[in-house]
Amino acid sequence: MSSHDRPVSGHPQDGTAIDWAQLGPLLERGAALQTPLYEQAAGWLRDLLIPDVASDTGAVAGAVAGEDAVGRILDVGSGPGVVSCLLARAFPAAEVCAVDANEALLERARARAARLGLDGRIHTHLAEVPYGLDSLGGGDLIWSSRALHHVGDQRGAVAALAGHLRPGGLLAVSEGGLAPRFLPRDIGIGRPGLQSRLDAAAEDWFTEMRAALPDTTGAIEDWPAFLADAGLRTPRTRSFLLDLPAPLSADARHYIQANLTRAMELYGDQLDPDDLSTLARLTDPYDPAGITRRPDAFLLAAQTVHTARAQ
Ligand SMILES: C[S@@+](CC[C@H](N)C(=O)[O-])C[C@H]1O[C@@H](n2cnc3c(N)ncnc32)[C@H](O)[C@@H]1O
């Protein structure tokens, strides 16, 4: 079987396999909440790709000089297409292709694009990276957020994406940052410092998840080095902040509640009984100490973006 006709297979069916279709609503809600963060990142990518725009006063009928430089964007591992739509808005001359290994998520991406009136400029493509991108014609910008860590050979995946850049194109990989924070250290129930213990359990789960991926490699997760190894130039890294202070919207509260519920399912067995009962209270919609009711919940997160350019 050649690298181009490898079937879309999803992830291995073990304890760390992810049901992406079932996660769709949570992914979409989470990415939508992160809109301010992604908008900052998209603005930075615009400055890198169309540097004259900031000083350019010659906007004509909605077009900006240099805008045509970005005619094609690939959003690889797009999930439900929230960022695909934001990129379409940030680069009005571009057509955006949302690429994902899960058809149900691509269906969500198409529905979202249609709701936002962007369906003429966003299309979808089913592929399991690093395979299945040859027919797309490359990209002036290839964006991939929080997807490549689900590929066994991350360095190889970066190299594969770099190979699909058009001349002068930019590869932007959003991986890493800071674990989100959403509660004070002492929340009045259970042992203080719950979030740090959740982070530690999540790290162990993540390591197991990566170890179970097909063709997994143990490379140091040095994303700028992966970009350099792929022959790309002018590396840049920046991190962007999501800062939603208390009082949180109901939407954000439900997002955190769903994440905590998922944490219990994925790595609850790593936590002690005291922390498990705290989580049970936090996720209880009727408990006044629960995340949907307490006044002190906030959402603070940082996401890192690594970029480099083709010659
Ligand atoms: C955590 S979600 C991120 C979604 C979106 N990029 C975002 O930042 O909101 C990871 C996505 O990567 C996709 N994915 C995982 N492995 C993939 C692969 N080998 N090829 C293409 N997509 C993949 C999943 O289906 C899922 O949609």
mmCIF file of C-alpha atoms and ligand atoms in Angstrom:
data_model
loop_
_atom_site.group_PDB
_atom_site.id
_atom_site.type_symbol
_atom_site.label_atom_id
_atom_site.label_comp_id
_atom_site.label_asym_id
_atom_site.label_seq_id
_atom_site.Cartn_x
_atom_site.Cartn_y
_atom_site.Cartn_z
ATOM 1 C CA MET A 1 0.000 0.000 0.000
ATOM 2 C CA SER A 2 1.547 3.353 -0.957
ATOM 3 C CA SER A 3 1.648 6.293 1.436
ATOM 4 C CA HIS A 4 -1.113 7.953 -0.567
ATOM 5 C CA ASP A 5 -3.806 5.317 -0.376
ATOM 6 C CA ARG A 6 -3.410 4.425 3.262
ATOM 7 C CA PRO A 7 -6.919 4.268 4.744
ATOM 8 C CA VAL A 8 -8.154 6.653 7.379
ATOM 9 C CA SER A 9 -8.055 4.437 10.414
ATOM 10 C CA GLY A 10 -8.402 6.663 13.459
ATOM 11 C CA HIS A 11 -6.568 5.717 16.621
ATOM 12 C CA PRO A 12 -5.712 2.377 18.172
ATOM 13 C CA GLN A 13 -8.483 0.778 20.140
ATOM 14 C CA ASP A 14 -6.860 0.667 23.564
ATOM 15 C CA GLY A 15 -7.526 2.488 26.833
ATOM 16 C CA THR A 16 -6.223 5.756 25.415
ATOM 17 C CA ALA A 17 -8.126 5.663 22.112
ATOM 18 C CA ILE A 18 -10.054 8.893 21.559
ATOM 19 C CA ASP A 19 -13.590 8.890 20.198
ATOM 20 C CA TRP A 20 -13.242 12.104 18.164
ATOM 21 C CA ALA A 21 -16.796 12.094 16.864
ATOM 22 C CA GLN A 22 -18.194 11.891 20.386
ATOM 23 C CA LEU A 23 -15.836 14.701 21.459
ATOM 24 C CA GLY A 24 -17.093 16.967 18.666
ATOM 25 C CA PRO A 25 -19.377 19.234 20.732
ATOM 26 C CA LEU A 26 -16.714 19.693 23.446
ATOM 27 C CA LEU A 27 -14.002 20.453 20.884
ATOM 28 C CA GLU A 28 -16.201 22.983 19.147
ATOM 29 C CA ARG A 29 -17.264 24.707 22.354
ATOM 30 C CA GLY A 30 -13.665 24.793 23.635
ATOM 31 C CA ALA A 31 -12.223 26.216 20.442
ATOM 32 C CA ALA A 32 -15.036 28.794 20.215
ATOM 33 C CA LEU A 33 -14.276 29.939 23.781
ATOM 34 C CA GLN A 34 -10.661 30.348 22.701
ATOM 35 C CA THR A 35 -11.650 32.707 19.880
ATOM 36 C CA PRO A 36 -9.832 35.720 21.448
ATOM 37 C CA LEU A 37 -6.624 33.674 21.657
ATOM 38 C CA TYR A 38 -6.896 32.356 18.092
ATOM 39 C CA GLU A 39 -7.690 35.842 16.779
ATOM 40 C CA GLN A 40 -4.456 37.160 18.310
ATOM 41 C CA ALA A 41 -2.543 34.253 16.762
ATOM 42 C CA ALA A 42 -4.160 34.849 13.365
ATOM 43 C CA GLY A 43 -3.224 38.545 13.580
ATOM 44 C CA TRP A 44 0.383 37.589 14.217
ATOM 45 C CA LEU A 45 0.356 35.181 11.239
ATOM 46 C CA ARG A 46 -1.031 37.998 9.090
ATOM 47 C CA ASP A 47 1.824 40.258 10.154
ATOM 48 C CA LEU A 48 4.306 37.526 9.232
ATOM 49 C CA LEU A 49 2.719 36.722 5.876
ATOM 50 C CA ILE A 50 1.559 40.170 4.762
ATOM 51 C CA PRO A 51 4.025 42.455 6.556
ATOM 52 C CA ASP A 52 3.053 45.602 4.670
ATOM 53 C CA VAL A 53 -0.555 45.476 5.768
ATOM 54 C CA ALA A 54 0.065 47.082 9.157
ATOM 55 C CA SER A 55 1.431 50.226 7.522
ATOM 56 C CA ASP A 56 -0.615 49.995 4.316
ATOM 57 C CA THR A 57 -3.330 52.615 4.018
ATOM 58 C CA GLY A 58 -4.365 51.566 0.523
ATOM 59 C CA ALA A 59 -7.329 49.341 1.289
ATOM 60 C CA VAL A 60 -9.495 49.228 -1.846
ATOM 61 C CA ALA A 61 -13.008 47.774 -1.793
ATOM 62 C CA GLY A 62 -12.169 45.494 1.118
ATOM 63 C CA ALA A 63 -8.930 44.297 -0.435
ATOM 64 C CA VAL A 64 -5.517 45.102 1.029
ATOM 65 C CA ALA A 65 -2.308 45.239 -0.969
ATOM 66 C CA GLY A 66 -0.464 41.951 -0.558
ATOM 67 C CA GLU A 67 -3.571 40.123 0.597
ATOM 68 C CA ASP A 68 -3.446 37.833 -2.452
ATOM 69 C CA ALA A 69 -0.156 36.423 -1.164
ATOM 70 C CA VAL A 70 -2.242 34.064 0.941
ATOM 71 C CA GLY A 71 -4.549 32.310 -1.486
ATOM 72 C CA ARG A 72 -4.680 28.897 0.118
ATOM 73 C CA ILE A 73 -4.713 27.797 3.745
ATOM 74 C CA LEU A 74 -4.698 24.235 5.053
ATOM 75 C CA ASP A 75 -5.967 23.735 8.618
ATOM 76 C CA VAL A 76 -4.583 20.298 9.425
ATOM 77 C CA GLY A 77 -6.353 18.404 12.196
ATOM 78 C CA SER A 78 -9.051 21.046 11.985
ATOM 79 C CA GLY A 79 -11.568 19.205 14.125
ATOM 80 C CA PRO A 80 -14.892 21.079 13.986
ATOM 81 C CA GLY A 81 -13.382 23.923 11.946
ATOM 82 C CA VAL A 82 -13.563 26.764 14.453
ATOM 83 C CA VAL A 83 -10.046 27.917 13.605
ATOM 84 C CA SER A 84 -10.608 27.260 9.888
ATOM 85 C CA CYS A 85 -13.425 29.832 10.016
ATOM 86 C CA LEU A 86 -11.317 32.315 12.006
ATOM 87 C CA LEU A 87 -8.487 31.973 9.483
ATOM 88 C CA ALA A 88 -10.932 32.521 6.617
ATOM 89 C CA ARG A 89 -11.954 35.791 8.262
ATOM 90 C CA ALA A 90 -8.349 36.851 8.967
ATOM 91 C CA PHE A 91 -7.277 36.135 5.379
ATOM 92 C CA PRO A 92 -10.216 37.284 3.241
ATOM 93 C CA ALA A 93 -8.535 36.405 -0.083
ATOM 94 C CA ALA A 94 -7.841 32.827 0.936
ATOM 95 C CA GLU A 95 -9.700 29.617 0.404
ATOM 96 C CA VAL A 96 -9.374 27.347 3.449
ATOM 97 C CA CYS A 97 -9.219 23.584 3.441
ATOM 98 C CA ALA A 98 -10.069 21.921 6.749
ATOM 99 C CA VAL A 99 -8.248 18.585 6.868
ATOM 100 C CA ASP A 100 -9.054 15.950 9.459
ATOM 101 C CA ALA A 101 -9.022 12.185 9.920
ATOM 102 C CA ASN A 102 -12.578 12.187 11.273
ATOM 103 C CA GLU A 103 -15.522 12.652 8.923
ATOM 104 C CA ALA A 104 -17.994 13.537 11.686
ATOM 105 C CA LEU A 105 -15.785 16.478 12.714
ATOM 106 C CA LEU A 106 -15.467 17.602 9.099
ATOM 107 C CA GLU A 107 -19.256 17.527 8.893
ATOM 108 C CA ARG A 108 -19.289 19.894 11.886
ATOM 109 C CA ALA A 109 -16.740 22.107 10.121
ATOM 110 C CA ARG A 110 -18.963 22.312 7.024
ATOM 111 C CA ALA A 111 -22.032 23.107 9.136
ATOM 112 C CA ARG A 112 -20.162 25.819 11.050
ATOM 113 C CA ALA A 113 -18.829 27.371 7.843
ATOM 114 C CA ALA A 114 -22.359 27.419 6.398
ATOM 115 C CA ARG A 115 -23.786 29.036 9.561
ATOM 116 C CA LEU A 116 -21.136 31.754 9.339
ATOM 117 C CA GLY A 117 -21.675 32.314 5.617
ATOM 118 C CA LEU A 118 -18.187 31.040 4.834
ATOM 119 C CA ASP A 119 -19.130 27.850 3.011
ATOM 120 C CA GLY A 120 -18.034 29.289 -0.334
ATOM 121 C CA ARG A 121 -14.473 29.630 0.957
ATOM 122 C CA ILE A 122 -14.100 26.632 3.244
ATOM 123 C CA HIS A 123 -14.018 23.059 2.085
ATOM 124 C CA THR A 124 -13.020 19.865 3.832
ATOM 125 C CA HIS A 125 -10.734 16.955 3.118
ATOM 126 C CA LEU A 126 -10.596 13.608 4.903
ATOM 127 C CA ALA A 127 -6.995 12.508 5.468
ATOM 128 C CA GLU A 128 -4.853 10.967 8.142
ATOM 129 C CA VAL A 129 -1.668 13.017 8.379
ATOM 130 C CA PRO A 130 1.054 12.486 7.227
ATOM 131 C CA TYR A 131 -0.848 10.803 4.386
ATOM 132 C CA GLY A 132 -3.447 11.963 1.920
ATOM 133 C CA LEU A 133 -2.459 15.604 1.333
ATOM 134 C CA ASP A 134 -1.018 15.298 -2.187
ATOM 135 C CA SER A 135 -4.207 16.236 -4.022
ATOM 136 C CA LEU A 136 -4.635 19.534 -2.162
ATOM 137 C CA GLY A 137 -2.171 21.665 -4.109
ATOM 138 C CA GLY A 138 -0.253 22.909 -1.071
ATOM 139 C CA GLY A 139 -0.777 25.964 1.099
ATOM 140 C CA ASP A 140 0.600 29.473 1.537
ATOM 141 C CA LEU A 141 -0.231 28.952 5.196
ATOM 142 C CA ILE A 142 -0.465 25.536 6.808
ATOM 143 C CA TRP A 143 -1.865 25.719 10.333
ATOM 144 C CA SER A 144 -2.145 22.824 12.737
ATOM 145 C CA SER A 145 -3.282 23.261 16.329
ATOM 146 C CA ARG A 146 -3.223 20.555 18.983
ATOM 147 C CA ALA A 147 -3.354 17.822 16.355
ATOM 148 C CA LEU A 148 0.215 16.703 15.611
ATOM 149 C CA HIS A 149 0.663 15.332 19.131
ATOM 150 C CA HIS A 150 -1.844 12.676 18.049
ATOM 151 C CA VAL A 151 0.536 11.506 15.312
ATOM 152 C CA GLY A 152 3.119 8.867 16.321
ATOM 153 C CA ASP A 153 6.028 10.481 14.487
ATOM 154 C CA GLN A 154 5.671 14.193 15.233
ATOM 155 C CA ARG A 155 8.943 15.151 13.526
ATOM 156 C CA GLY A 156 7.878 13.196 10.424
ATOM 157 C CA ALA A 157 4.466 14.887 10.462
ATOM 158 C CA VAL A 158 6.069 18.351 10.559
ATOM 159 C CA ALA A 159 8.344 17.364 7.655
ATOM 160 C CA ALA A 160 5.360 16.075 5.688
ATOM 161 C CA LEU A 161 3.443 19.330 6.222
ATOM 162 C CA ALA A 162 6.519 21.383 5.299
ATOM 163 C CA GLY A 163 6.616 19.459 2.013
ATOM 164 C CA HIS A 164 3.166 20.838 1.167
ATOM 165 C CA LEU A 165 4.096 24.513 1.612
ATOM 166 C CA ARG A 166 4.080 26.679 -1.447
ATOM 167 C CA PRO A 167 7.262 28.728 -2.050
ATOM 168 C CA GLY A 168 7.620 31.282 0.762
ATOM 169 C CA GLY A 169 4.735 29.666 2.634
ATOM 170 C CA LEU A 170 4.443 29.549 6.411
ATOM 171 C CA LEU A 171 3.952 26.480 8.589
ATOM 172 C CA ALA A 172 2.369 27.293 11.966
ATOM 173 C CA VAL A 173 2.169 24.519 14.544
ATOM 174 C CA SER A 174 0.339 25.225 17.776
ATOM 175 C CA GLU A 175 1.560 22.755 20.373
ATOM 176 C CA GLY A 176 2.214 23.283 24.052
ATOM 177 C CA GLY A 177 1.611 26.282 26.249
ATOM 178 C CA LEU A 178 0.325 26.232 29.800
ATOM 179 C CA ALA A 179 -2.237 23.924 31.355
ATOM 180 C CA PRO A 180 -5.498 25.863 31.804
ATOM 181 C CA ARG A 181 -6.395 27.217 35.231
ATOM 182 C CA PHE A 182 -9.996 27.675 36.288
ATOM 183 C CA LEU A 183 -10.170 27.711 40.087
ATOM 184 C CA PRO A 184 -8.296 29.271 43.025
ATOM 185 C CA ARG A 185 -5.710 27.071 44.780
ATOM 186 C CA ASP A 186 -7.998 26.594 47.782
ATOM 187 C CA ILE A 187 -11.609 26.096 46.721
ATOM 188 C CA GLY A 188 -13.049 25.388 50.166
ATOM 189 C CA ILE A 189 -13.634 21.689 49.489
ATOM 190 C CA GLY A 190 -11.047 18.919 49.445
ATOM 191 C CA ARG A 191 -7.277 19.336 49.606
ATOM 192 C CA PRO A 192 -5.914 22.589 48.101
ATOM 193 C CA GLY A 193 -3.932 22.282 44.876
ATOM 194 C CA LEU A 194 -6.344 19.960 43.011
ATOM 195 C CA GLN A 195 -5.453 21.384 39.617
ATOM 196 C CA SER A 196 -1.750 20.578 39.938
ATOM 197 C CA ARG A 197 -2.612 16.978 40.781
ATOM 198 C CA LEU A 198 -5.007 16.822 37.819
ATOM 199 C CA ASP A 199 -2.203 18.150 35.592
ATOM 200 C CA ALA A 200 0.151 15.403 36.815
ATOM 201 C CA ALA A 201 -2.451 12.691 36.113
ATOM 202 C CA ALA A 202 -3.157 14.226 32.694
ATOM 203 C CA GLU A 203 0.566 14.147 31.824
ATOM 204 C CA ASP A 204 0.734 10.427 32.637
ATOM 205 C CA TRP A 205 -2.369 9.750 30.531
ATOM 206 C CA PHE A 206 -0.882 11.778 27.683
ATOM 207 C CA THR A 207 2.358 9.781 27.792
ATOM 208 C CA GLU A 208 0.364 6.528 27.614
ATOM 209 C CA MET A 209 -1.758 7.915 24.782
ATOM 210 C CA ARG A 210 1.365 8.775 22.761
ATOM 211 C CA ALA A 211 3.030 5.441 23.515
ATOM 212 C CA ALA A 212 -0.005 3.623 22.064
ATOM 213 C CA LEU A 213 -0.032 5.538 18.759
ATOM 214 C CA PRO A 214 1.039 3.682 15.610
ATOM 215 C CA ASP A 215 4.682 4.261 14.622
ATOM 216 C CA THR A 216 5.232 6.338 17.756
ATOM 217 C CA THR A 217 8.709 7.785 18.230
ATOM 218 C CA GLY A 218 10.280 9.105 21.409
ATOM 219 C CA ALA A 219 11.771 12.312 19.974
ATOM 220 C CA ILE A 220 12.292 15.312 22.254
ATOM 221 C CA GLU A 221 9.276 17.527 21.649
ATOM 222 C CA ASP A 222 11.300 20.445 20.334
ATOM 223 C CA TRP A 223 8.931 21.933 17.745
ATOM 224 C CA PRO A 224 11.331 24.637 16.458
ATOM 225 C CA ALA A 225 13.910 21.848 15.915
ATOM 226 C CA PHE A 226 11.313 19.814 13.975
ATOM 227 C CA LEU A 227 10.643 22.865 11.781
ATOM 228 C CA ALA A 228 14.386 23.385 11.191
ATOM 229 C CA ASP A 229 14.895 19.671 10.420
ATOM 230 C CA ALA A 230 12.158 20.016 7.797
ATOM 231 C CA GLY A 231 14.336 22.593 6.001
ATOM 232 C CA LEU A 232 12.250 25.613 7.003
ATOM 233 C CA ARG A 233 13.728 29.030 7.820
ATOM 234 C CA THR A 234 13.076 32.038 10.040
ATOM 235 C CA PRO A 235 11.672 30.212 13.065
ATOM 236 C CA ARG A 236 9.476 32.200 15.434
ATOM 237 C CA THR A 237 7.594 31.194 18.565
ATOM 238 C CA ARG A 238 4.936 33.122 20.442
ATOM 239 C CA SER A 239 2.378 32.255 23.085
ATOM 240 C CA PHE A 240 -1.126 33.655 23.277
ATOM 241 C CA LEU A 241 -3.278 34.111 26.341
ATOM 242 C CA LEU A 242 -6.911 33.323 26.948
ATOM 243 C CA ASP A 243 -8.050 35.318 29.961
ATOM 244 C CA LEU A 244 -11.730 34.903 30.856
ATOM 245 C CA PRO A 245 -12.116 36.262 34.396
ATOM 246 C CA ALA A 246 -14.871 35.434 36.877
ATOM 247 C CA PRO A 247 -17.802 35.575 36.629
ATOM 248 C CA LEU A 248 -17.704 33.119 33.756
ATOM 249 C CA SER A 249 -20.412 32.691 31.166
ATOM 250 C CA ALA A 250 -22.670 29.646 31.464
ATOM 251 C CA ASP A 251 -21.072 28.340 28.281
ATOM 252 C CA ALA A 252 -17.575 28.455 29.767
ATOM 253 C CA ARG A 253 -18.787 26.820 32.985
ATOM 254 C CA HIS A 254 -20.353 23.946 31.067
ATOM 255 C CA TYR A 255 -17.159 23.551 29.075
ATOM 256 C CA ILE A 256 -15.107 23.222 32.288
ATOM 257 C CA GLN A 257 -17.684 20.879 33.784
ATOM 258 C CA ALA A 258 -17.497 18.633 30.704
ATOM 259 C CA ASN A 259 -13.695 18.672 30.827
ATOM 260 C CA LEU A 260 -13.655 17.689 34.489
ATOM 261 C CA THR A 261 -16.104 14.886 33.781
ATOM 262 C CA ARG A 262 -13.819 13.674 31.007
ATOM 263 C CA ALA A 263 -10.802 13.921 33.317
ATOM 264 C CA MET A 264 -12.567 11.613 35.798
ATOM 265 C CA GLU A 265 -13.261 9.120 33.003
ATOM 266 C CA LEU A 266 -9.744 9.214 31.550
ATOM 267 C CA TYR A 267 -7.537 9.295 34.634
ATOM 268 C CA GLY A 268 -9.800 9.242 37.677
ATOM 269 C CA ASP A 269 -8.085 6.002 38.685
ATOM 270 C CA GLN A 270 -4.848 7.975 39.215
ATOM 271 C CA LEU A 271 -6.468 10.278 41.779
ATOM 272 C CA ASP A 272 -6.959 9.689 45.479
ATOM 273 C CA PRO A 273 -10.499 9.269 46.890
ATOM 274 C CA ASP A 274 -10.500 12.773 48.385
ATOM 275 C CA ASP A 275 -9.766 14.374 44.993
ATOM 276 C CA LEU A 276 -12.342 12.133 43.304
ATOM 277 C CA SER A 277 -15.049 13.235 45.709
ATOM 278 C CA THR A 278 -14.027 16.893 45.166
ATOM 279 C CA LEU A 279 -14.359 16.339 41.409
ATOM 280 C CA ALA A 280 -17.750 14.713 41.893
ATOM 281 C CA ARG A 281 -18.918 17.830 43.737
ATOM 282 C CA LEU A 282 -17.372 20.204 41.194
ATOM 283 C CA THR A 283 -19.163 18.474 38.323
ATOM 284 C CA ASP A 284 -22.510 18.207 40.141
ATOM 285 C CA PRO A 285 -24.874 20.768 38.557
ATOM 286 C CA TYR A 286 -26.956 20.929 41.763
ATOM 287 C CA ASP A 287 -24.083 21.413 44.221
ATOM 288 C CA PRO A 288 -23.543 25.079 45.198
ATOM 289 C CA ALA A 289 -19.788 24.289 45.231
ATOM 290 C CA GLY A 290 -20.062 22.913 41.689
ATOM 291 C CA ILE A 291 -18.392 24.617 38.754
ATOM 292 C CA THR A 292 -21.692 25.652 37.176
ATOM 293 C CA ARG A 293 -22.713 27.580 40.305
ATOM 294 C CA ARG A 294 -19.665 28.839 42.151
ATOM 295 C CA PRO A 295 -18.743 32.508 41.591
ATOM 296 C CA ASP A 296 -14.952 32.103 41.570
ATOM 297 C CA ALA A 297 -14.514 30.021 38.379
ATOM 298 C CA PHE A 298 -12.393 31.600 35.639
ATOM 299 C CA LEU A 299 -10.552 30.370 32.543
ATOM 300 C CA LEU A 300 -6.897 31.239 32.049
ATOM 301 C CA ALA A 301 -4.871 29.418 29.396
ATOM 302 C CA ALA A 302 -1.892 29.938 27.122
ATOM 303 C CA GLN A 303 -1.217 28.307 23.788
ATOM 304 C CA THR A 304 2.122 28.382 21.966
ATOM 305 C CA VAL A 305 2.507 28.729 18.191
ATOM 306 C CA HIS A 306 5.735 27.793 16.394
ATOM 307 C CA THR A 307 6.242 29.024 12.831
ATOM 308 C CA ALA A 308 8.838 28.807 10.090
ATOM 309 C CA ARG A 309 8.884 29.466 6.322
ATOM 310 C CA ALA A 310 9.642 27.613 3.164
ATOM 311 C CA GLN A 311 12.250 29.178 0.862
HETATM 312 C C1 LIG B 1 -7.582 18.267 19.947
HETATM 313 S S1 LIG B 1 -8.335 18.268 18.375
HETATM 314 C C2 LIG B 1 -7.861 19.883 17.782
HETATM 315 C C3 LIG B 1 -8.872 20.482 16.833
HETATM 316 C C4 LIG B 1 -8.523 21.878 16.337
HETATM 317 N N1 LIG B 1 -7.285 21.894 15.604
HETATM 318 C C5 LIG B 1 -8.451 22.865 17.474
HETATM 319 O O1 LIG B 1 -7.364 23.334 17.816
HETATM 320 O O2 LIG B 1 -9.508 23.182 18.040
HETATM 321 C C6 LIG B 1 -7.294 17.189 17.437
HETATM 322 C C7 LIG B 1 -7.810 16.937 16.044
HETATM 323 O O3 LIG B 1 -6.794 16.269 15.296
HETATM 324 C C8 LIG B 1 -7.411 15.282 14.490
HETATM 325 N N2 LIG B 1 -6.405 14.286 14.179
HETATM 326 C C9 LIG B 1 -5.773 13.453 15.028
HETATM 327 N N3 LIG B 1 -4.882 12.702 14.374
HETATM 328 C C10 LIG B 1 -4.937 13.081 13.070
HETATM 329 C C11 LIG B 1 -4.259 12.689 11.881
HETATM 330 N N4 LIG B 1 -3.319 11.737 11.898
HETATM 331 N N5 LIG B 1 -4.568 13.303 10.723
HETATM 332 C C12 LIG B 1 -5.529 14.262 10.689
HETATM 333 N N6 LIG B 1 -6.202 14.670 11.766
HETATM 334 C C13 LIG B 1 -5.911 14.089 12.951
HETATM 335 C C14 LIG B 1 -8.560 14.762 15.329
HETATM 336 O O4 LIG B 1 -9.532 14.100 14.537
HETATM 337 C C15 LIG B 1 -9.043 16.055 15.963
HETATM 338 O O5 LIG B 1 -9.994 16.672 15.161
#
